[in-house]
PDB file of C-alpha atoms in Angstrom:
ATOM      1  CA  UNK A   1       9.108 -62.559  57.411  1.00  0.00           C
ATOM      2  CA  UNK A   2      11.461 -63.121  59.967  1.00  0.00           C
ATOM      3  CA  UNK A   3      14.999 -61.723  60.212  1.00  0.00           C
ATOM      4  CA  UNK A   4      18.225 -62.773  62.052  1.00  0.00           C
ATOM      5  CA  UNK A   5      20.525 -59.536  62.045  1.00  0.00           C
ATOM      6  CA  UNK A   6      24.079 -60.875  62.137  1.00  0.00           C
ATOM      7  CA  UNK A   7      26.257 -60.057  65.491  1.00  0.00           C
ATOM      8  CA  UNK A   8      27.485 -56.800  65.519  1.00  0.00           C
ATOM      9  CA  UNK A   9      25.411 -55.605  62.581  1.00  0.00           C
ATOM     10  CA  UNK A  10      22.155 -53.228  62.204  1.00  0.00           C
ATOM     11  CA  UNK A  11      20.077 -51.704  59.843  1.00  0.00           C
ATOM     12  CA  UNK A  12      21.634 -47.983  59.079  1.00  0.00           C
ATOM     13  CA  UNK A  13      19.043 -45.333  58.865  1.00  0.00           C
ATOM     14  CA  UNK A  14      21.699 -43.666  56.358  1.00  0.00           C
ATOM     15  CA  UNK A  15      21.298 -46.528  53.823  1.00  0.00           C
ATOM     16  CA  UNK A  16      17.639 -45.253  52.805  1.00  0.00           C
ATOM     17  CA  UNK A  17      17.602 -46.334  49.068  1.00  0.00           C
ATOM     18  CA  UNK A  18      17.056 -50.325  48.977  1.00  0.00           C
ATOM     19  CA  UNK A  19      17.725 -52.157  45.744  1.00  0.00           C
ATOM     20  CA  UNK A  20      16.432 -55.851  45.472  1.00  0.00           C
ATOM     21  CA  UNK A  21      15.622 -58.047  42.220  1.00  0.00           C
ATOM     22  CA  UNK A  22      12.426 -59.532  41.199  1.00  0.00           C
ATOM     23  CA  UNK A  23      13.565 -62.910  39.684  1.00  0.00           C
ATOM     24  CA  UNK A  24      12.384 -63.091  36.042  1.00  0.00           C
ATOM     25  CA  UNK A  25      13.776 -64.686  32.774  1.00  0.00           C
ATOM     26  CA  UNK A  26      17.572 -64.706  32.388  1.00  0.00           C
ATOM     27  CA  UNK A  27      18.024 -63.914  36.073  1.00  0.00           C
ATOM     28  CA  UNK A  28      19.301 -60.396  34.891  1.00  0.00           C
ATOM     29  CA  UNK A  29      18.075 -58.544  38.261  1.00  0.00           C
ATOM     30  CA  UNK A  30      19.738 -61.319  40.616  1.00  0.00           C
ATOM     31  CA  UNK A  31      23.005 -60.771  38.443  1.00  0.00           C
ATOM     32  CA  UNK A  32      22.633 -56.882  38.689  1.00  0.00           C
ATOM     33  CA  UNK A  33      22.379 -56.841  42.463  1.00  0.00           C
ATOM     34  CA  UNK A  34      25.303 -59.399  42.570  1.00  0.00           C
ATOM     35  CA  UNK A  35      27.513 -57.198  40.683  1.00  0.00           C
ATOM     36  CA  UNK A  36      26.236 -54.132  42.628  1.00  0.00           C
ATOM     37  CA  UNK A  37      26.694 -55.828  46.166  1.00  0.00           C
ATOM     38  CA  UNK A  38      29.976 -57.036  45.341  1.00  0.00           C
ATOM     39  CA  UNK A  39      31.336 -53.645  43.723  1.00  0.00           C
ATOM     40  CA  UNK A  40      30.130 -51.250  46.593  1.00  0.00           C
ATOM     41  CA  UNK A  41      31.768 -53.574  49.165  1.00  0.00           C
ATOM     42  CA  UNK A  42      28.394 -54.467  50.872  1.00  0.00           C
ATOM     43  CA  UNK A  43      28.597 -56.400  54.094  1.00  0.00           C
ATOM     44  CA  UNK A  44      25.743 -58.737  55.031  1.00  0.00           C
ATOM     45  CA  UNK A  45      23.525 -57.489  57.766  1.00  0.00           C
ATOM     46  CA  UNK A  46      21.105 -60.231  58.090  1.00  0.00           C
ATOM     47  CA  UNK A  47      19.701 -63.434  56.955  1.00  0.00           C
ATOM     48  CA  UNK A  48      16.112 -63.141  56.083  1.00  0.00           C
ATOM     49  CA  UNK A  49      13.383 -65.967  56.339  1.00  0.00           C
ATOM     50  CA  UNK A  50      10.242 -66.051  54.077  1.00  0.00           C
ATOM     51  CA  UNK A  51       8.086 -69.048  53.770  1.00  0.00           C
ATOM     52  CA  UNK A  52       7.015 -68.327  50.602  1.00  0.00           C
ATOM     53  CA  UNK A  53      10.643 -68.530  49.062  1.00  0.00           C
ATOM     54  CA  UNK A  54      11.944 -72.257  48.531  1.00  0.00           C
ATOM     55  CA  UNK A  55      15.166 -72.730  50.580  1.00  0.00           C
ATOM     56  CA  UNK A  56      18.821 -73.124  49.365  1.00  0.00           C
ATOM     57  CA  UNK A  57      22.010 -72.698  50.439  1.00  0.00           C
ATOM     58  CA  UNK A  58      25.760 -72.231  48.854  1.00  0.00           C
ATOM     59  CA  UNK A  59      29.106 -70.954  49.389  1.00  0.00           C
ATOM     60  CA  UNK A  60      30.059 -67.467  49.573  1.00  0.00           C
ATOM     61  CA  UNK A  61      28.778 -65.629  46.635  1.00  0.00           C
ATOM     62  CA  UNK A  62      31.227 -62.475  46.847  1.00  0.00           C
ATOM     63  CA  UNK A  63      34.557 -63.837  47.912  1.00  0.00           C
ATOM     64  CA  UNK A  64      37.640 -62.567  47.321  1.00  0.00           C
ATOM     65  CA  UNK A  65      38.022 -66.175  48.474  1.00  0.00           C
ATOM     66  CA  UNK A  66      35.400 -69.034  48.897  1.00  0.00           C
ATOM     67  CA  UNK A  67      35.971 -69.295  52.429  1.00  0.00           C
ATOM     68  CA  UNK A  68      32.645 -71.506  53.139  1.00  0.00           C
ATOM     69  CA  UNK A  69      30.641 -68.568  54.430  1.00  0.00           C
ATOM     70  CA  UNK A  70      27.180 -69.623  53.891  1.00  0.00           C
ATOM     71  CA  UNK A  71      24.910 -68.080  51.398  1.00  0.00           C
ATOM     72  CA  UNK A  72      20.980 -68.613  51.801  1.00  0.00           C
ATOM     73  CA  UNK A  73      18.299 -67.841  49.771  1.00  0.00           C
ATOM     74  CA  UNK A  74      17.349 -64.262  51.094  1.00  0.00           C
ATOM     75  CA  UNK A  75      19.997 -61.678  52.666  1.00  0.00           C
ATOM     76  CA  UNK A  76      20.388 -58.371  53.256  1.00  0.00           C
ATOM     77  CA  UNK A  77      23.159 -56.454  52.920  1.00  0.00           C
ATOM     78  CA  UNK A  78      24.224 -52.671  53.463  1.00  0.00           C
ATOM     79  CA  UNK A  79      26.798 -50.143  51.715  1.00  0.00           C
ATOM     80  CA  UNK A  80      27.390 -47.373  54.362  1.00  0.00           C
ATOM     81  CA  UNK A  81      29.919 -45.586  52.007  1.00  0.00           C
ATOM     82  CA  UNK A  82      27.423 -45.727  49.206  1.00  0.00           C
ATOM     83  CA  UNK A  83      24.143 -45.285  51.334  1.00  0.00           C
ATOM     84  CA  UNK A  84      22.365 -48.457  49.767  1.00  0.00           C
ATOM     85  CA  UNK A  85      20.748 -51.209  50.879  1.00  0.00           C
ATOM     86  CA  UNK A  86      20.125 -54.447  49.191  1.00  0.00           C
ATOM     87  CA  UNK A  87      17.815 -57.649  49.362  1.00  0.00           C
ATOM     88  CA  UNK A  88      19.477 -60.540  47.154  1.00  0.00           C
ATOM     89  CA  UNK A  89      17.126 -63.416  46.484  1.00  0.00           C
ATOM     90  CA  UNK A  90      18.554 -66.388  45.290  1.00  0.00           C
ATOM     91  CA  UNK A  91      15.788 -69.074  44.776  1.00  0.00           C
ATOM     92  CA  UNK A  92      12.190 -68.907  43.344  1.00  0.00           C
ATOM     93  CA  UNK A  93       9.091 -68.215  45.049  1.00  0.00           C
ATOM     94  CA  UNK A  94       6.560 -71.167  45.565  1.00  0.00           C
ATOM     95  CA  UNK A  95       4.043 -71.299  42.892  1.00  0.00           C
ATOM     96  CA  UNK A  96       0.673 -69.242  43.958  1.00  0.00           C
ATOM     97  CA  UNK A  97       2.496 -67.265  46.823  1.00  0.00           C
ATOM     98  CA  UNK A  98       3.795 -64.417  44.834  1.00  0.00           C
ATOM     99  CA  UNK A  99       1.294 -61.927  46.268  1.00  0.00           C
ATOM    100  CA  UNK A 100       1.979 -63.232  49.824  1.00  0.00           C
ATOM    101  CA  UNK A 101       5.497 -62.623  49.174  1.00  0.00           C
ATOM    102  CA  UNK A 102       5.202 -59.253  47.866  1.00  0.00           C
ATOM    103  CA  UNK A 103       3.391 -58.249  51.184  1.00  0.00           C
ATOM    104  CA  UNK A 104       5.752 -59.759  53.201  1.00  0.00           C
ATOM    105  CA  UNK A 105       9.040 -58.134  51.566  1.00  0.00           C
ATOM    106  CA  UNK A 106       7.010 -54.775  51.649  1.00  0.00           C
ATOM    107  CA  UNK A 107       6.007 -54.825  55.258  1.00  0.00           C
ATOM    108  CA  UNK A 108       9.636 -55.811  56.128  1.00  0.00           C
ATOM    109  CA  UNK A 109      11.211 -52.870  54.291  1.00  0.00           C
ATOM    110  CA  UNK A 110       8.779 -50.588  55.746  1.00  0.00           C
ATOM    111  CA  UNK A 111       9.921 -51.902  59.302  1.00  0.00           C
ATOM    112  CA  UNK A 112      13.504 -51.168  58.710  1.00  0.00           C
ATOM    113  CA  UNK A 113      12.195 -47.819  57.401  1.00  0.00           C
ATOM    114  CA  UNK A 114      13.774 -47.478  53.784  1.00  0.00           C
ATOM    115  CA  UNK A 115      12.750 -44.627  51.768  1.00  0.00           C
ATOM    116  CA  UNK A 116      13.269 -45.874  48.315  1.00  0.00           C
ATOM    117  CA  UNK A 117      12.874 -49.156  46.754  1.00  0.00           C
ATOM    118  CA  UNK A 118      14.444 -49.827  43.461  1.00  0.00           C
ATOM    119  CA  UNK A 119      13.259 -53.297  41.913  1.00  0.00           C
ATOM    120  CA  UNK A 120      15.423 -54.900  38.880  1.00  0.00           C
ATOM    121  CA  UNK A 121      14.006 -57.384  36.610  1.00  0.00           C
ATOM    122  CA  UNK A 122      13.953 -58.511  33.322  1.00  0.00           C
ATOM    123  CA  UNK A 123      10.891 -59.387  30.752  1.00  0.00           C
ATOM    124  CA  UNK A 124      11.087 -61.926  28.073  1.00  0.00           C
ATOM    125  CA  UNK A 125      11.915 -60.475  24.686  1.00  0.00           C
ATOM    126  CA  UNK A 126       9.589 -62.779  22.823  1.00  0.00           C
ATOM    127  CA  UNK A 127       6.936 -60.692  24.536  1.00  0.00           C
ATOM    128  CA  UNK A 128       7.547 -57.421  23.122  1.00  0.00           C
ATOM    129  CA  UNK A 129       4.958 -55.645  21.090  1.00  0.00           C
ATOM    130  CA  UNK A 130       7.589 -53.526  19.123  1.00  0.00           C
ATOM    131  CA  UNK A 131      11.193 -54.552  18.521  1.00  0.00           C
ATOM    132  CA  UNK A 132      13.710 -51.835  19.165  1.00  0.00           C
ATOM    133  CA  UNK A 133      16.493 -52.271  16.717  1.00  0.00           C
ATOM    134  CA  UNK A 134      19.048 -50.087  18.167  1.00  0.00           C
ATOM    135  CA  UNK A 135      22.114 -51.561  19.644  1.00  0.00           C
ATOM    136  CA  UNK A 136      22.027 -50.315  22.987  1.00  0.00           C
ATOM    137  CA  UNK A 137      19.887 -52.119  25.518  1.00  0.00           C
ATOM    138  CA  UNK A 138      16.580 -50.014  26.195  1.00  0.00           C
ATOM    139  CA  UNK A 139      15.691 -49.679  29.909  1.00  0.00           C
ATOM    140  CA  UNK A 140      12.210 -49.568  31.059  1.00  0.00           C
ATOM    141  CA  UNK A 141      10.777 -48.222  34.147  1.00  0.00           C
ATOM    142  CA  UNK A 142       7.807 -48.141  36.414  1.00  0.00           C
ATOM    143  CA  UNK A 143       7.390 -45.431  39.248  1.00  0.00           C
ATOM    144  CA  UNK A 144       4.916 -44.869  42.037  1.00  0.00           C
ATOM    145  CA  UNK A 145       5.787 -40.979  41.482  1.00  0.00           C
ATOM    146  CA  UNK A 146       2.802 -40.505  39.527  1.00  0.00           C
ATOM    147  CA  UNK A 147      -0.499 -42.143  39.079  1.00  0.00           C
ATOM    148  CA  UNK A 148       0.401 -43.388  35.896  1.00  0.00           C
ATOM    149  CA  UNK A 149       3.605 -44.809  36.377  1.00  0.00           C
ATOM    150  CA  UNK A 150       5.708 -42.095  35.155  1.00  0.00           C
ATOM    151  CA  UNK A 151       8.549 -40.262  36.410  1.00  0.00           C
ATOM    152  CA  UNK A 152      10.251 -37.188  35.251  1.00  0.00           C
ATOM    153  CA  UNK A 153      13.657 -38.592  36.609  1.00  0.00           C
ATOM    154  CA  UNK A 154      13.704 -41.645  34.735  1.00  0.00           C
ATOM    155  CA  UNK A 155      12.369 -39.843  31.684  1.00  0.00           C
ATOM    156  CA  UNK A 156      15.796 -37.554  31.627  1.00  0.00           C
ATOM    157  CA  UNK A 157      17.713 -40.995  31.948  1.00  0.00           C
ATOM    158  CA  UNK A 158      16.226 -41.970  28.629  1.00  0.00           C
ATOM    159  CA  UNK A 159      14.262 -44.896  29.934  1.00  0.00           C
ATOM    160  CA  UNK A 160      10.874 -45.420  28.676  1.00  0.00           C
ATOM    161  CA  UNK A 161       7.799 -46.580  31.039  1.00  0.00           C
ATOM    162  CA  UNK A 162       6.264 -49.528  30.712  1.00  0.00           C
ATOM    163  CA  UNK A 163       3.487 -49.133  28.226  1.00  0.00           C
ATOM    164  CA  UNK A 164       1.591 -51.962  29.501  1.00  0.00           C
ATOM    165  CA  UNK A 165       1.308 -50.670  33.039  1.00  0.00           C
ATOM    166  CA  UNK A 166      -2.405 -48.738  33.287  1.00  0.00           C
ATOM    167  CA  UNK A 167      -3.788 -48.682  36.746  1.00  0.00           C
ATOM    168  CA  UNK A 168      -7.322 -47.840  35.315  1.00  0.00           C
ATOM    169  CA  UNK A 169      -7.390 -51.305  33.461  1.00  0.00           C
ATOM    170  CA  UNK A 170      -9.159 -54.173  35.399  1.00  0.00           C
ATOM    171  CA  UNK A 171      -6.192 -56.316  35.658  1.00  0.00           C
ATOM    172  CA  UNK A 172      -3.917 -53.751  37.425  1.00  0.00           C
ATOM    173  CA  UNK A 173      -7.197 -52.872  39.729  1.00  0.00           C
ATOM    174  CA  UNK A 174      -7.331 -56.717  40.630  1.00  0.00           C
ATOM    175  CA  UNK A 175      -3.849 -57.151  41.597  1.00  0.00           C
ATOM    176  CA  UNK A 176      -4.126 -53.902  43.960  1.00  0.00           C
ATOM    177  CA  UNK A 177      -7.045 -55.264  45.479  1.00  0.00           C
ATOM    178  CA  UNK A 178      -5.261 -58.396  45.965  1.00  0.00           C
ATOM    179  CA  UNK A 179      -2.065 -56.744  47.450  1.00  0.00           C
ATOM    180  CA  UNK A 180      -4.144 -54.782  49.701  1.00  0.00           C
ATOM    181  CA  UNK A 181      -5.971 -57.678  50.952  1.00  0.00           C
ATOM    182  CA  UNK A 182      -9.091 -56.504  49.690  1.00  0.00           C
ATOM    183  CA  UNK A 183     -11.903 -58.799  47.832  1.00  0.00           C
ATOM    184  CA  UNK A 184     -12.687 -58.308  44.158  1.00  0.00           C
ATOM    185  CA  UNK A 185     -15.533 -56.341  43.586  1.00  0.00           C
ATOM    186  CA  UNK A 186     -18.853 -57.660  41.780  1.00  0.00           C
ATOM    187  CA  UNK A 187     -17.809 -55.607  38.510  1.00  0.00           C
ATOM    188  CA  UNK A 188     -14.437 -57.224  38.285  1.00  0.00           C
ATOM    189  CA  UNK A 189     -15.746 -60.806  39.250  1.00  0.00           C
ATOM    190  CA  UNK A 190     -18.488 -60.569  36.823  1.00  0.00           C
ATOM    191  CA  UNK A 191     -15.681 -60.714  33.785  1.00  0.00           C
ATOM    192  CA  UNK A 192     -13.532 -63.520  34.500  1.00  0.00           C
ATOM    193  CA  UNK A 193     -11.636 -63.489  31.565  1.00  0.00           C
ATOM    194  CA  UNK A 194     -10.831 -59.763  31.956  1.00  0.00           C
ATOM    195  CA  UNK A 195      -9.878 -60.405  35.774  1.00  0.00           C
ATOM    196  CA  UNK A 196      -7.966 -63.719  35.781  1.00  0.00           C
ATOM    197  CA  UNK A 197      -4.456 -62.318  36.382  1.00  0.00           C
ATOM    198  CA  UNK A 198      -2.487 -64.472  33.849  1.00  0.00           C
ATOM    199  CA  UNK A 199      -1.461 -61.575  31.981  1.00  0.00           C
ATOM    200  CA  UNK A 200       2.458 -61.912  31.201  1.00  0.00           C
ATOM    201  CA  UNK A 201       3.444 -58.555  33.203  1.00  0.00           C
ATOM    202  CA  UNK A 202       1.054 -58.785  35.977  1.00  0.00           C
ATOM    203  CA  UNK A 203       2.191 -62.674  36.519  1.00  0.00           C
ATOM    204  CA  UNK A 204       5.874 -61.630  37.170  1.00  0.00           C
ATOM    205  CA  UNK A 205       7.054 -60.865  40.694  1.00  0.00           C
ATOM    206  CA  UNK A 206       7.966 -57.230  39.806  1.00  0.00           C
ATOM    207  CA  UNK A 207       4.207 -56.025  39.537  1.00  0.00           C
ATOM    208  CA  UNK A 208       3.474 -57.516  42.786  1.00  0.00           C
ATOM    209  CA  UNK A 209       6.044 -56.068  44.646  1.00  0.00           C
ATOM    210  CA  UNK A 210       5.591 -52.888  42.745  1.00  0.00           C
ATOM    211  CA  UNK A 211       1.809 -52.790  44.068  1.00  0.00           C
ATOM    212  CA  UNK A 212       2.838 -53.783  47.518  1.00  0.00           C
ATOM    213  CA  UNK A 213       5.444 -51.139  48.189  1.00  0.00           C
ATOM    214  CA  UNK A 214       3.205 -48.677  46.600  1.00  0.00           C
ATOM    215  CA  UNK A 215       0.236 -49.802  49.299  1.00  0.00           C
ATOM    216  CA  UNK A 216       2.778 -49.586  51.982  1.00  0.00           C
ATOM    217  CA  UNK A 217       3.269 -46.087  50.839  1.00  0.00           C
ATOM    218  CA  UNK A 218       6.966 -46.305  49.719  1.00  0.00           C
ATOM    219  CA  UNK A 219       8.572 -44.748  46.906  1.00  0.00           C
ATOM    220  CA  UNK A 220       9.261 -47.436  44.466  1.00  0.00           C
ATOM    221  CA  UNK A 221      10.782 -47.726  40.796  1.00  0.00           C
ATOM    222  CA  UNK A 222      11.240 -50.823  38.739  1.00  0.00           C
ATOM    223  CA  UNK A 223      13.867 -50.854  36.363  1.00  0.00           C
ATOM    224  CA  UNK A 224      13.192 -53.555  33.855  1.00  0.00           C
ATOM    225  CA  UNK A 225      14.913 -54.949  30.356  1.00  0.00           C
ATOM    226  CA  UNK A 226      14.149 -57.318  27.814  1.00  0.00           C
ATOM    227  CA  UNK A 227      16.158 -60.175  27.467  1.00  0.00           C
ATOM    228  CA  UNK A 228      16.363 -64.046  26.447  1.00  0.00           C
ATOM    229  CA  UNK A 229      17.470 -66.996  27.968  1.00  0.00           C
ATOM    230  CA  UNK A 230      21.401 -67.618  28.038  1.00  0.00           C
ATOM    231  CA  UNK A 231      24.566 -65.927  28.897  1.00  0.00           C
ATOM    232  CA  UNK A 232      23.095 -62.716  30.326  1.00  0.00           C
ATOM    233  CA  UNK A 233      25.906 -61.107  32.012  1.00  0.00           C
ATOM    234  CA  UNK A 234      26.127 -58.260  29.555  1.00  0.00           C
ATOM    235  CA  UNK A 235      22.805 -57.323  30.297  1.00  0.00           C
ATOM    236  CA  UNK A 236      23.269 -57.332  34.014  1.00  0.00           C
ATOM    237  CA  UNK A 237      26.322 -55.042  33.667  1.00  0.00           C
ATOM    238  CA  UNK A 238      23.813 -52.624  31.708  1.00  0.00           C
ATOM    239  CA  UNK A 239      20.896 -53.176  34.291  1.00  0.00           C
ATOM    240  CA  UNK A 240      23.491 -52.074  36.976  1.00  0.00           C
ATOM    241  CA  UNK A 241      24.913 -49.356  35.231  1.00  0.00           C
ATOM    242  CA  UNK A 242      21.307 -47.872  34.427  1.00  0.00           C
ATOM    243  CA  UNK A 243      20.391 -48.510  38.468  1.00  0.00           C
ATOM    244  CA  UNK A 244      23.549 -46.328  38.966  1.00  0.00           C
ATOM    245  CA  UNK A 245      22.907 -43.179  37.150  1.00  0.00           C
ATOM    246  CA  UNK A 246      18.974 -43.423  39.258  1.00  0.00           C
ATOM    247  CA  UNK A 247      20.936 -43.468  42.642  1.00  0.00           C
ATOM    248  CA  UNK A 248      23.649 -41.142  41.674  1.00  0.00           C
ATOM    249  CA  UNK A 249      26.200 -43.567  41.655  1.00  0.00           C
ATOM    250  CA  UNK A 250      29.576 -43.758  39.266  1.00  0.00           C
ATOM    251  CA  UNK A 251      30.976 -47.520  38.618  1.00  0.00           C
ATOM    252  CA  UNK A 252      34.175 -45.958  38.222  1.00  0.00           C
ATOM    253  CA  UNK A 253      34.410 -44.971  41.786  1.00  0.00           C
ATOM    254  CA  UNK A 254      34.248 -48.754  42.842  1.00  0.00           C
ATOM    255  CA  UNK A 255      37.753 -49.205  41.373  1.00  0.00           C
ATOM    256  CA  UNK A 256      37.109 -53.178  40.480  1.00  0.00           C
ATOM    257  CA  UNK A 257      39.111 -55.457  38.704  1.00  0.00           C
ATOM    258  CA  UNK A 258      36.441 -55.563  35.910  1.00  0.00           C
ATOM    259  CA  UNK A 259      35.190 -53.306  33.343  1.00  0.00           C
ATOM    260  CA  UNK A 260      34.481 -49.860  34.089  1.00  0.00           C
ATOM    261  CA  UNK A 261      35.520 -50.173  37.714  1.00  0.00           C
ATOM    262  CA  UNK A 262      33.069 -53.379  38.443  1.00  0.00           C
ATOM    263  CA  UNK A 263      33.987 -55.975  40.999  1.00  0.00           C
ATOM    264  CA  UNK A 264      33.224 -59.378  39.695  1.00  0.00           C
ATOM    265  CA  UNK A 265      31.441 -61.235  42.170  1.00  0.00           C
ATOM    266  CA  UNK A 266      33.462 -64.619  42.978  1.00  0.00           C
ATOM    267  CA  UNK A 267      30.322 -66.803  42.412  1.00  0.00           C
ATOM    268  CA  UNK A 268      30.407 -65.947  38.530  1.00  0.00           C
ATOM    269  CA  UNK A 269      33.460 -67.975  38.170  1.00  0.00           C
ATOM    270  CA  UNK A 270      31.645 -71.207  38.230  1.00  0.00           C
ATOM    271  CA  UNK A 271      28.415 -70.081  36.643  1.00  0.00           C
ATOM    272  CA  UNK A 272      28.817 -71.909  33.487  1.00  0.00           C
ATOM    273  CA  UNK A 273      31.470 -74.777  35.247  1.00  0.00           C
ATOM    274  CA  UNK A 274      35.057 -74.996  34.263  1.00  0.00           C
ATOM    275  CA  UNK A 275      36.438 -74.955  30.617  1.00  0.00           C
ATOM    276  CA  UNK A 276      36.506 -77.833  28.732  1.00  0.00           C
ATOM    277  CA  UNK A 277      39.292 -80.264  28.655  1.00  0.00           C
ATOM    278  CA  UNK A 278      41.366 -79.020  25.341  1.00  0.00           C
ATOM    279  CA  UNK A 279      42.789 -82.637  25.019  1.00  0.00           C
ATOM    280  CA  UNK A 280      39.433 -83.873  23.870  1.00  0.00           C
ATOM    281  CA  UNK A 281      40.107 -81.820  20.441  1.00  0.00           C
TER     282      UNK A 281
END
C-alpha cells in the first residue's frame, strides 16, 4: 500500500488509536466512521493507494459545504484533540483479494506506529443463531487481548464476545496461516470441506483484518453489530457511540448539530436522494 501525505500534514504519534471500517452488510462500519470523523473534526492527512480496493471519487464527504475537495476510496484522517486516527474506505475490495488487502493494511498501520486498531463492522442479522429480543442493539466484539478473543474491558461495557470465533478451529487456523504467508499443513489440507474458507464470518473483511493486525503484533479490537439492508443510520449512531465508550470519548463533547452532540456528515444529506415532489400526489 502506498500513501501520499498532504502538504503540511504528518501522522502524529499522539493519535495512537486508529479506527477503521470493515465493509459488510448495510455499510454500518463506514457510516459510523463517517460520523466519528465528522464529529471529532478530524483533518485529512493522507490519501492511500491500495491495488486490492476498487477506485472511486466523489465530492467532499464532510463539509460543512461541498467545495469540490475530492474524496477517494481510501483516506487517512487524524484528530489530535481527541488523540484518534481514522482510515475511511469508500469502495469494496476486489473479489479474492481480502487477505492481501488485510496484510497491506496491517503493514501500513504498523509503519505509522499506531498502538491500537479498532475495526467497526456489521453482521447479517439473518445469520444469527440466537435472536436477542431486547430493544437495544447488542454490541459484539473480538479482541487480541486474550487468545480466545475475550477482553475484560469490553465485557465491562456490556458487550458480548463473538461466539463464532474459536482460534482452535481449523477454519480460523487456516485464515491465520494465510495471513502470515504460510502454507496449509497436511492435516488442514486433508479435509477440504473443513478448511474451505466459505464460513460466513471468516468470509468478511473484519476477520482477515483482525488476523493480519494480530499477526503484526498490534492490539486490535473488532466492534460488531447485527443489521439488515436498508436505512442503517440508527445502527451507525449506536456503533459509533459504543466505540466512543471504548476509546474514552463522550459524544456530548463534540458539540454538534445532531442528536447527542454528533456532527452529521454533509454526505448523509444525499444518501437517499432528494425528497419526492409533493405535486405528484
